[in-house]
PDB file of C-alpha atoms in Angstrom:
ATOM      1  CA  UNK A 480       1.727 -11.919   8.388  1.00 71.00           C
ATOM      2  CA  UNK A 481       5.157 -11.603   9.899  1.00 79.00           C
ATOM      3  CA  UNK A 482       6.372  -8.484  11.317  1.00 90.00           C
ATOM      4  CA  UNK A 483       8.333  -5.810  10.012  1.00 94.00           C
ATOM      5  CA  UNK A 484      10.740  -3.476  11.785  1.00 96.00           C
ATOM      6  CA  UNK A 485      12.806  -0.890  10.131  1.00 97.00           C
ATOM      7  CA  UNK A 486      15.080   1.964  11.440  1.00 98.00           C
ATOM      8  CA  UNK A 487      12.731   5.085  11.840  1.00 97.00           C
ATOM      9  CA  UNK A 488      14.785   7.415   9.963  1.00 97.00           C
ATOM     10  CA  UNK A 489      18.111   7.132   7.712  1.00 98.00           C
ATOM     11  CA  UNK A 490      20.026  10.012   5.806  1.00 97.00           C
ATOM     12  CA  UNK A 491      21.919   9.682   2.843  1.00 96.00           C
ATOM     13  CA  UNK A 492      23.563  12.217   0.460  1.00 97.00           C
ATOM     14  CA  UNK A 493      22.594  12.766  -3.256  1.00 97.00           C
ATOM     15  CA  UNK A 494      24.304  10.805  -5.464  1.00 97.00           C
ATOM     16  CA  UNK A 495      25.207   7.803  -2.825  1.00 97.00           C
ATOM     17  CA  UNK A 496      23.645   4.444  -2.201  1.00 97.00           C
ATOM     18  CA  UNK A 497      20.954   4.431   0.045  1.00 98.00           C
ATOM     19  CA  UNK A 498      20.803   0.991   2.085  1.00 98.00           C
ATOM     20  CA  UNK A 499      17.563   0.717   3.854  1.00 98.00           C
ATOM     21  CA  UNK A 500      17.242  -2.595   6.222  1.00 98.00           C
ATOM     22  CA  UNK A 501      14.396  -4.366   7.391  1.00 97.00           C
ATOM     23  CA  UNK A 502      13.964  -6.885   9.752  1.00 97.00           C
ATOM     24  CA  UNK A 503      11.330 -10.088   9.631  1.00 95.00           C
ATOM     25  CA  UNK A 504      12.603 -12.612  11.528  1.00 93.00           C
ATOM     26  CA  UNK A 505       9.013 -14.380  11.962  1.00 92.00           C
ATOM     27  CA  UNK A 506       8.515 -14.248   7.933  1.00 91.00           C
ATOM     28  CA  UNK A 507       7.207 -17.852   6.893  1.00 88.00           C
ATOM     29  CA  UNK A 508       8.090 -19.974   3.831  1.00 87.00           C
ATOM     30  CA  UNK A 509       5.707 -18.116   1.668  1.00 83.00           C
ATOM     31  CA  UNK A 510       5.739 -14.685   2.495  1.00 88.00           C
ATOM     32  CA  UNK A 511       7.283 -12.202   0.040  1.00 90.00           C
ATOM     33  CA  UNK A 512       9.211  -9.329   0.739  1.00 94.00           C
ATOM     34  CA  UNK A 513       7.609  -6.043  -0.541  1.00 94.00           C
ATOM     35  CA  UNK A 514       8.962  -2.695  -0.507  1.00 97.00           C
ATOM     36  CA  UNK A 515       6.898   0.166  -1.211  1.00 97.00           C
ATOM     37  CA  UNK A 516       7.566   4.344  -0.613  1.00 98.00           C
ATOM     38  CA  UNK A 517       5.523   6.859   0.069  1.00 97.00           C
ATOM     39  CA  UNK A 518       6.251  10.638  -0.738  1.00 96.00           C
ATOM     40  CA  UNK A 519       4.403  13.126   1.127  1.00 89.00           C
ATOM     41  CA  UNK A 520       0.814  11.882   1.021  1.00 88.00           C
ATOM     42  CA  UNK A 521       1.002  10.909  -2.254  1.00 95.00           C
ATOM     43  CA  UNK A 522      -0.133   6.912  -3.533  1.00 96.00           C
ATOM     44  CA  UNK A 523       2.154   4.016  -1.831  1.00 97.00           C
ATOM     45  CA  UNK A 524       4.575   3.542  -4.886  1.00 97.00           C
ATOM     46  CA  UNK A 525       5.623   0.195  -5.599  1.00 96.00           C
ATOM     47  CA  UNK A 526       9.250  -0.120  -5.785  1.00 97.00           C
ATOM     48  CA  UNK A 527      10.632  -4.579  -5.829  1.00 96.00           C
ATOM     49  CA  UNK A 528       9.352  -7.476  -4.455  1.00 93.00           C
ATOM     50  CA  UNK A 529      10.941 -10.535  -3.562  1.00 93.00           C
ATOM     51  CA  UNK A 530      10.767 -13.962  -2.252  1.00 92.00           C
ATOM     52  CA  UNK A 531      14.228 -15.714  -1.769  1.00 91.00           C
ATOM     53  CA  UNK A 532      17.072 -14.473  -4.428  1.00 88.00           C
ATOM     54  CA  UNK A 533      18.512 -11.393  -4.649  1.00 94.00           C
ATOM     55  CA  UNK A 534      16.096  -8.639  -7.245  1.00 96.00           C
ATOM     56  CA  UNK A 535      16.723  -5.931  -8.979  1.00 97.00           C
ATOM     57  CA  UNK A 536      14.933  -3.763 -10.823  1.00 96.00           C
ATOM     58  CA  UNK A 537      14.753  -0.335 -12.721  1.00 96.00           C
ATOM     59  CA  UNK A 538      14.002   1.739  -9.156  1.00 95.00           C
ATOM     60  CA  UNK A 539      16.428  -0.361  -6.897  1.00 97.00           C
ATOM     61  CA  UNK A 540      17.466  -3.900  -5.953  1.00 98.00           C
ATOM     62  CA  UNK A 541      16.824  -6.323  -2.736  1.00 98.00           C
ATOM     63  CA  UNK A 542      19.114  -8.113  -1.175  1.00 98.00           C
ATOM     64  CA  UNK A 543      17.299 -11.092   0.822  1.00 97.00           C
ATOM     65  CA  UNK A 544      19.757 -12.588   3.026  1.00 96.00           C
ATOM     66  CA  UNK A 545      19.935 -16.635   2.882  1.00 95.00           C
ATOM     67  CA  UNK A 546      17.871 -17.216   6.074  1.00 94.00           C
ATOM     68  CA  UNK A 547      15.221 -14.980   4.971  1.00 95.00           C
ATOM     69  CA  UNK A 548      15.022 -13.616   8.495  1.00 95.00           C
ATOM     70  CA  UNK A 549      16.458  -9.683   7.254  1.00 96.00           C
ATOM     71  CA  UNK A 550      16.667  -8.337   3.731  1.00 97.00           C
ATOM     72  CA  UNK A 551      18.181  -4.689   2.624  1.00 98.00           C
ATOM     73  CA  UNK A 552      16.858  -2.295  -0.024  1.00 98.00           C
ATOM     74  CA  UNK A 553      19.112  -0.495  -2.091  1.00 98.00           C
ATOM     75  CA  UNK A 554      18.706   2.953  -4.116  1.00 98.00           C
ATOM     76  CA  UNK A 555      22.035   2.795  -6.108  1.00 97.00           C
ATOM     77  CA  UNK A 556      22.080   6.584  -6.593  1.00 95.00           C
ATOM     78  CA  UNK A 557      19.981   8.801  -4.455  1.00 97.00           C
ATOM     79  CA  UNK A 558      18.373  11.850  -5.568  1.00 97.00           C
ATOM     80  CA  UNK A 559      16.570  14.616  -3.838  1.00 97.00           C
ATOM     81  CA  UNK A 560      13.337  12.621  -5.349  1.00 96.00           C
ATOM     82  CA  UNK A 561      14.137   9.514  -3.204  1.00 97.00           C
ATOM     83  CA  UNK A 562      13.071  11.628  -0.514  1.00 98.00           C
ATOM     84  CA  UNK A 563      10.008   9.307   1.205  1.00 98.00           C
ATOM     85  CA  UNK A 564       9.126   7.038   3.617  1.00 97.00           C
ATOM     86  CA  UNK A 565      10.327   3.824   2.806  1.00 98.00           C
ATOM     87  CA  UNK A 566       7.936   0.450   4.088  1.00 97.00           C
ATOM     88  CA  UNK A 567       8.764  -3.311   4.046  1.00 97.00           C
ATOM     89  CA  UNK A 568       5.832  -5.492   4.554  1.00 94.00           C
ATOM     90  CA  UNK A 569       5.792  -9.444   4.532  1.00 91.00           C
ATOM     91  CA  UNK A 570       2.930 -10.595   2.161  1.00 87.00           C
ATOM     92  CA  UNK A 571       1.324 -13.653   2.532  1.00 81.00           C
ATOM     93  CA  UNK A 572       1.027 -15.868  -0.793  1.00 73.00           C
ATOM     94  CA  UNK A 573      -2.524 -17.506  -0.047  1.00 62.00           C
ATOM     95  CA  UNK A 574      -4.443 -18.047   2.949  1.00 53.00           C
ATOM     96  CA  UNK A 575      -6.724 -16.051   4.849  1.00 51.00           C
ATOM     97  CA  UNK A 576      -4.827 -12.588   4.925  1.00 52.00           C
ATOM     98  CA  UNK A 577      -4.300 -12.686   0.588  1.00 60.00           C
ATOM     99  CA  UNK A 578      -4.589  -9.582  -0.486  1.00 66.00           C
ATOM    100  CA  UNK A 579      -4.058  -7.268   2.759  1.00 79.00           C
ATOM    101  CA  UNK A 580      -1.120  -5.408   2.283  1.00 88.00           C
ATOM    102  CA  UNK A 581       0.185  -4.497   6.486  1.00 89.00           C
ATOM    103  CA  UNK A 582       2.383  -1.156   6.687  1.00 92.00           C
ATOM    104  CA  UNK A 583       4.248  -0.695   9.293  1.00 91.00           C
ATOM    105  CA  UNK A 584       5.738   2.899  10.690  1.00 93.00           C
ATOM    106  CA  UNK A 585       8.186   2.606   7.783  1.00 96.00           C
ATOM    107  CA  UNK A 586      11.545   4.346   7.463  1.00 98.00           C
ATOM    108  CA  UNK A 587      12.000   8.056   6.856  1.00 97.00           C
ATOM    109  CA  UNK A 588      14.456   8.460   3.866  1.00 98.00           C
ATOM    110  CA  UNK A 589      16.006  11.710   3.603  1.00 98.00           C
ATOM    111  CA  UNK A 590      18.672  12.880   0.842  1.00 98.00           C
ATOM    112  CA  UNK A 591      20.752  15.560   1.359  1.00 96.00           C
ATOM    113  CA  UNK A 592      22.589  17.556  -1.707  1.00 95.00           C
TER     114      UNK A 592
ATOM    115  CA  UNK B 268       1.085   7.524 -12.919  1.00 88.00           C
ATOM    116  CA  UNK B 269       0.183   4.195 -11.492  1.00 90.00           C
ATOM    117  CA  UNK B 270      -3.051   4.007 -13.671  1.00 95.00           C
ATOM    118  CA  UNK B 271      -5.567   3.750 -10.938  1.00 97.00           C
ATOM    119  CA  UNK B 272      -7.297   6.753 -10.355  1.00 98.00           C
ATOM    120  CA  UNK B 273      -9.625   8.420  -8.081  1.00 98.00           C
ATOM    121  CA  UNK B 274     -11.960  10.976  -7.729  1.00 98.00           C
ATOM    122  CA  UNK B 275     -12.589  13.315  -5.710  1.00 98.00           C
ATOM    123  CA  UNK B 276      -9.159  14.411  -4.979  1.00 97.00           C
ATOM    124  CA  UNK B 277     -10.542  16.088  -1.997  1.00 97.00           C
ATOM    125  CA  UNK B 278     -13.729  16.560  -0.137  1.00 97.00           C
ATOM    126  CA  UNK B 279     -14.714  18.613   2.424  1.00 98.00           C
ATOM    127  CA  UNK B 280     -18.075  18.066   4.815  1.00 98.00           C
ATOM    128  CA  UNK B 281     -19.419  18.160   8.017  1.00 98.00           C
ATOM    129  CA  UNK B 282     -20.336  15.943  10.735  1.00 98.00           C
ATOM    130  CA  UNK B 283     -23.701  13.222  10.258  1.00 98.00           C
ATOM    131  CA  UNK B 284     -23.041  13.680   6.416  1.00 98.00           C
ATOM    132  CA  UNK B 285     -22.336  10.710   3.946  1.00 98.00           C
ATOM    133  CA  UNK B 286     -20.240  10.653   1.298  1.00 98.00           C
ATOM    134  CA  UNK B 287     -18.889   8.920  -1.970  1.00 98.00           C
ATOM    135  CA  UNK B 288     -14.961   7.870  -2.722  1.00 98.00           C
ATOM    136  CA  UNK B 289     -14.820   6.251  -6.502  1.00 98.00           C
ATOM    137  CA  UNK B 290     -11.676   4.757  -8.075  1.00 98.00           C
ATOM    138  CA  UNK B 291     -11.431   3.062 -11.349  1.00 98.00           C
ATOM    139  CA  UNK B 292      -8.501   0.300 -11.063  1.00 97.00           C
ATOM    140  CA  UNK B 293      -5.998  -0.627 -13.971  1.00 96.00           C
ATOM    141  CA  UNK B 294      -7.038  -1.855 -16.972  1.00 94.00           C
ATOM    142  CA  UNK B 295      -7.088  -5.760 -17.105  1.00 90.00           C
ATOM    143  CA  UNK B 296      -6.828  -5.554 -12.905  1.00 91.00           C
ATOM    144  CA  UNK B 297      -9.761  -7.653 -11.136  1.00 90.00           C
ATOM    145  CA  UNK B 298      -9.085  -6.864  -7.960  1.00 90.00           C
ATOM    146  CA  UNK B 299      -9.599  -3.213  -5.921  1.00 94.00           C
ATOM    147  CA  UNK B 300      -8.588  -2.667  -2.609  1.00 94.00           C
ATOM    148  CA  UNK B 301      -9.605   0.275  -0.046  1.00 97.00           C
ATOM    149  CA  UNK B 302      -6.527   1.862   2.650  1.00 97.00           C
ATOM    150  CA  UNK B 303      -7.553   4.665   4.986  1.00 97.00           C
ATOM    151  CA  UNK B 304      -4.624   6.581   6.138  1.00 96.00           C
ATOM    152  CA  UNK B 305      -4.610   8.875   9.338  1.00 93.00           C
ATOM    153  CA  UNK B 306      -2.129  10.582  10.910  1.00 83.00           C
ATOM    154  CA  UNK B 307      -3.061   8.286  14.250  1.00 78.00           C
ATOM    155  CA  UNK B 308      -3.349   4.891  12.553  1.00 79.00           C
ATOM    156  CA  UNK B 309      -0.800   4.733   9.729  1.00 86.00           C
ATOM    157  CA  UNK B 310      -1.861   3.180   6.453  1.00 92.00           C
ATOM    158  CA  UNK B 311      -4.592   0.574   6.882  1.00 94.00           C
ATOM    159  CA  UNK B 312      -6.351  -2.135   5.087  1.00 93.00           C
ATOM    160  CA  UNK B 313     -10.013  -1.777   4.867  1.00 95.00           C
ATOM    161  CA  UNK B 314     -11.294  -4.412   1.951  1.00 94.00           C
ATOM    162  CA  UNK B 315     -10.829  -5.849  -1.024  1.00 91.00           C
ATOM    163  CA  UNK B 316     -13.138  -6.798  -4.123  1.00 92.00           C
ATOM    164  CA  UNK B 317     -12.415  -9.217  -6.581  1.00 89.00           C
ATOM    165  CA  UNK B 318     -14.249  -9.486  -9.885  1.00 90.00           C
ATOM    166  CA  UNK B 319     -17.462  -8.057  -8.052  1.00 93.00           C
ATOM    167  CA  UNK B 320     -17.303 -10.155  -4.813  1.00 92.00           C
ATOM    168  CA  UNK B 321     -15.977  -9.086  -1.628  1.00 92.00           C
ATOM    169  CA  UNK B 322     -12.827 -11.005  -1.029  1.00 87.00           C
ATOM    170  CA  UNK B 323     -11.077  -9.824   2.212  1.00 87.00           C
ATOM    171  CA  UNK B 324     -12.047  -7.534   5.038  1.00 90.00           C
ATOM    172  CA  UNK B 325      -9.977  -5.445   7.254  1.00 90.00           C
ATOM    173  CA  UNK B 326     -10.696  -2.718  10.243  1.00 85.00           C
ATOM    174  CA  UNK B 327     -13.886  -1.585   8.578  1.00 94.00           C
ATOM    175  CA  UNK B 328     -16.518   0.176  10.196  1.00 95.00           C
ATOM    176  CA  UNK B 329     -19.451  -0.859  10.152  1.00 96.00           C
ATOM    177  CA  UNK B 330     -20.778   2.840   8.854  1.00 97.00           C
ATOM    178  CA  UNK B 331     -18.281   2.194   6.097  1.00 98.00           C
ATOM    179  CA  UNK B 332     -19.557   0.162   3.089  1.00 97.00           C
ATOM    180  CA  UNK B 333     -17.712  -0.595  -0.364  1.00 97.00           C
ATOM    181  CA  UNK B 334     -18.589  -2.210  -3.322  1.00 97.00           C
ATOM    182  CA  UNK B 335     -17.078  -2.789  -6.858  1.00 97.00           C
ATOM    183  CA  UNK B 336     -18.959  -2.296 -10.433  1.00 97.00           C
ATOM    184  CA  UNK B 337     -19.667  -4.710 -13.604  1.00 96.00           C
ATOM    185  CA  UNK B 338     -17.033  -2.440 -15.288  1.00 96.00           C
ATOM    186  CA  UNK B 339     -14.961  -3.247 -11.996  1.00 96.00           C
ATOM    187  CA  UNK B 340     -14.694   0.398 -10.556  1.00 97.00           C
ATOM    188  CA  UNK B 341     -15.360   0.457  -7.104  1.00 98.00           C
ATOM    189  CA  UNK B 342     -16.769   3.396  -4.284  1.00 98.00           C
ATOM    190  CA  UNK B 343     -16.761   3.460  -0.838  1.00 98.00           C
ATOM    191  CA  UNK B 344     -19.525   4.584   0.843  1.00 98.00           C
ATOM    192  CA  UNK B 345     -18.397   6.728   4.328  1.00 98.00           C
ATOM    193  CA  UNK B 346     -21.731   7.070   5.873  1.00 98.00           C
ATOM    194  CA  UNK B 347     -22.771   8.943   9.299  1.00 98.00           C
ATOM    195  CA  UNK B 348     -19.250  10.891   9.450  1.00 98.00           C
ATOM    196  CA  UNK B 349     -16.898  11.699  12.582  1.00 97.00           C
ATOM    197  CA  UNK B 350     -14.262  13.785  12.600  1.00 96.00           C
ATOM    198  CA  UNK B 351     -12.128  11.201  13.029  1.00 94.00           C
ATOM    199  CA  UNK B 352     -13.005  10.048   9.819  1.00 96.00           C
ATOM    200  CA  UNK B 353     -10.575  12.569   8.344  1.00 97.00           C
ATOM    201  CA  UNK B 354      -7.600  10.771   6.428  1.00 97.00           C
ATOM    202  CA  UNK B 355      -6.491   9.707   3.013  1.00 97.00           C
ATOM    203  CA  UNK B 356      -8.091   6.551   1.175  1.00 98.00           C
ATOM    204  CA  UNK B 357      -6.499   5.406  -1.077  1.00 98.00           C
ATOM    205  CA  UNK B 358      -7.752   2.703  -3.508  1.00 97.00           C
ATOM    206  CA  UNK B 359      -5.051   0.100  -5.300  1.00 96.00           C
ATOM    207  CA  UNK B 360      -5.240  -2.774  -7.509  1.00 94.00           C
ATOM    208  CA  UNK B 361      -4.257  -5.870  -9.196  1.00 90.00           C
ATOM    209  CA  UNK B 362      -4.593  -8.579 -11.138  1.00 83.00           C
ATOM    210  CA  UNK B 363      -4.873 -11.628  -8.800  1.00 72.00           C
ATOM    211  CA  UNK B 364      -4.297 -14.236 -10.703  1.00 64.00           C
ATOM    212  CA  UNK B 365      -6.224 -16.357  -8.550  1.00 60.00           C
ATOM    213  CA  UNK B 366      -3.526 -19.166  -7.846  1.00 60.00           C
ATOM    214  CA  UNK B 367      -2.977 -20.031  -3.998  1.00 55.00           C
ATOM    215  CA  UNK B 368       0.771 -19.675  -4.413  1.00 54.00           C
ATOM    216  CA  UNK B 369       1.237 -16.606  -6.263  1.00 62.00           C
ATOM    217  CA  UNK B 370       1.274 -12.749  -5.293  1.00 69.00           C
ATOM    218  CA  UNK B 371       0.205  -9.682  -6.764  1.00 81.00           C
ATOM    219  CA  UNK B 372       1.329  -6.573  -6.650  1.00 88.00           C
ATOM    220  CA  UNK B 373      -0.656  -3.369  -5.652  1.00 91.00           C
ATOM    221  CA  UNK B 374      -0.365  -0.169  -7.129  1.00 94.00           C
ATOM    222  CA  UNK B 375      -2.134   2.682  -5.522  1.00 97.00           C
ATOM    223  CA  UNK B 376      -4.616   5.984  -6.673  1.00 98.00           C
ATOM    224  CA  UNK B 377      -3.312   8.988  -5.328  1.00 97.00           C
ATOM    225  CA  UNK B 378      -5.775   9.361  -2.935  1.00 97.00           C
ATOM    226  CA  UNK B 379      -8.834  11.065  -1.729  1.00 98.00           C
ATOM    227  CA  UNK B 380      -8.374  13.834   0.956  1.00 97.00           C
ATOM    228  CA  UNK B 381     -11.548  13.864   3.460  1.00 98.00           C
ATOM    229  CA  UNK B 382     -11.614  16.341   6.011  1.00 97.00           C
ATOM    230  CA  UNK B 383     -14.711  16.400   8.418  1.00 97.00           C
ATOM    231  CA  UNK B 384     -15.692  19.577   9.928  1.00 96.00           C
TER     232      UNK B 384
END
């Protein structure tokens, strides 16, 4: 599975888009994009997925840029709730690794008021 | 509520002991998967079941054992504990539709706390 790497931390204030970027240069033809958050030590939440157009979605959208190599979350209006750590992972479609989902260190959201 | 869920939501024993993690997946959802998640390791993948059958392995001990029900619920068995075996698991699941060329998407229990004393 490709690698991931996202800023470690990111602030944004309430009521603002929050932009979170992730990197995956290495991601292969049939890797997806996923973006999941975690709030204190509560369940991964899913939030979008994606594989080559843009996505959007009741929670947020994804912008995947037209090389595939980077792609950008977006909360379109932060609350104190969007508080979390944020993770991008590159899932494999088929193969050997189906199934495994591979979190990285994730980005630290926090919203101010 | 993700619809996965998972009992106990915390346990508490001591060293040598085993112990029993259950989680019942989404209706309809074939597949169960097993994350440990320590404040040293990050979130990591375990295993997965599918319909029954073990499907994918990940950094699984060998004193660690899992397995997944007719009625597709699914326990992990934590046997001959360390302290280090302290963390969240969390269980998730999906549908898996099977096809090479397709994804699914997870969605997680909120977790099992195990502390080892």
């Amino acid at each position: 599975d490709a690698k991931t790497t996202q800023p470690t931390s990111m602030d944004c204030a309430e009521g603002r888009a929050a932009n979170l970027p992730c990197n995956h240069s290495t991601i292969s033809g049939n890797e997806y994009v996923y973006w999941y958050r975690q709030i204190h030590s509560q369940g991964p939440q899913y939030i979008i997925h994606g594989l080559k157009n843009n996505e959007t979605n009741e929670m947020a959208s994804l912008i995947i840029t037209e090389d595939r190599k980077s792609s950008t979350l977006i909360l379109p209006h932060a609350t104190l709730r969007d508080t979390a750590v944020y993770y991008c992972i590159a899932v494999n479609a088929g193969g050997t690794s189906y199934g495994k989902l591979t979190f990285g260190q994730g980005t630290i959201l926090t919203v101010h008021p | 509520d993700s619809g996965v869920t998972q009992t106990p939501k915390h346990l508490i024993t001591a060293t040598g002991q085993r112990v029993t993690l259950r989680c019942s997946p989404r209706s309809g959802d074939l597949s169960v998967y097993w994350y440990q998640q320590s404040l040293d390791q990050g979130l990591q993948f375990l295993i997965q079941y599918y319909n029954g059958e073990e499907r994918a392995k990940g950094n699984i001990l060998e004193r660690f054992s899992a397995q997944q029900f007719p009625d597709l619920h699914s326990e992990l068995n934590l046997s001959s504990l360390e302290l280090g075996d302290s963390a969240l698991y969390f269980c998730a699941s999906s549908v898996t539709t099977g096809e090479l060329r397709s994804t699914d998407t997870q969605y997680f229990g909120p977790g099992t706390r195990l502390t080892v004393l």
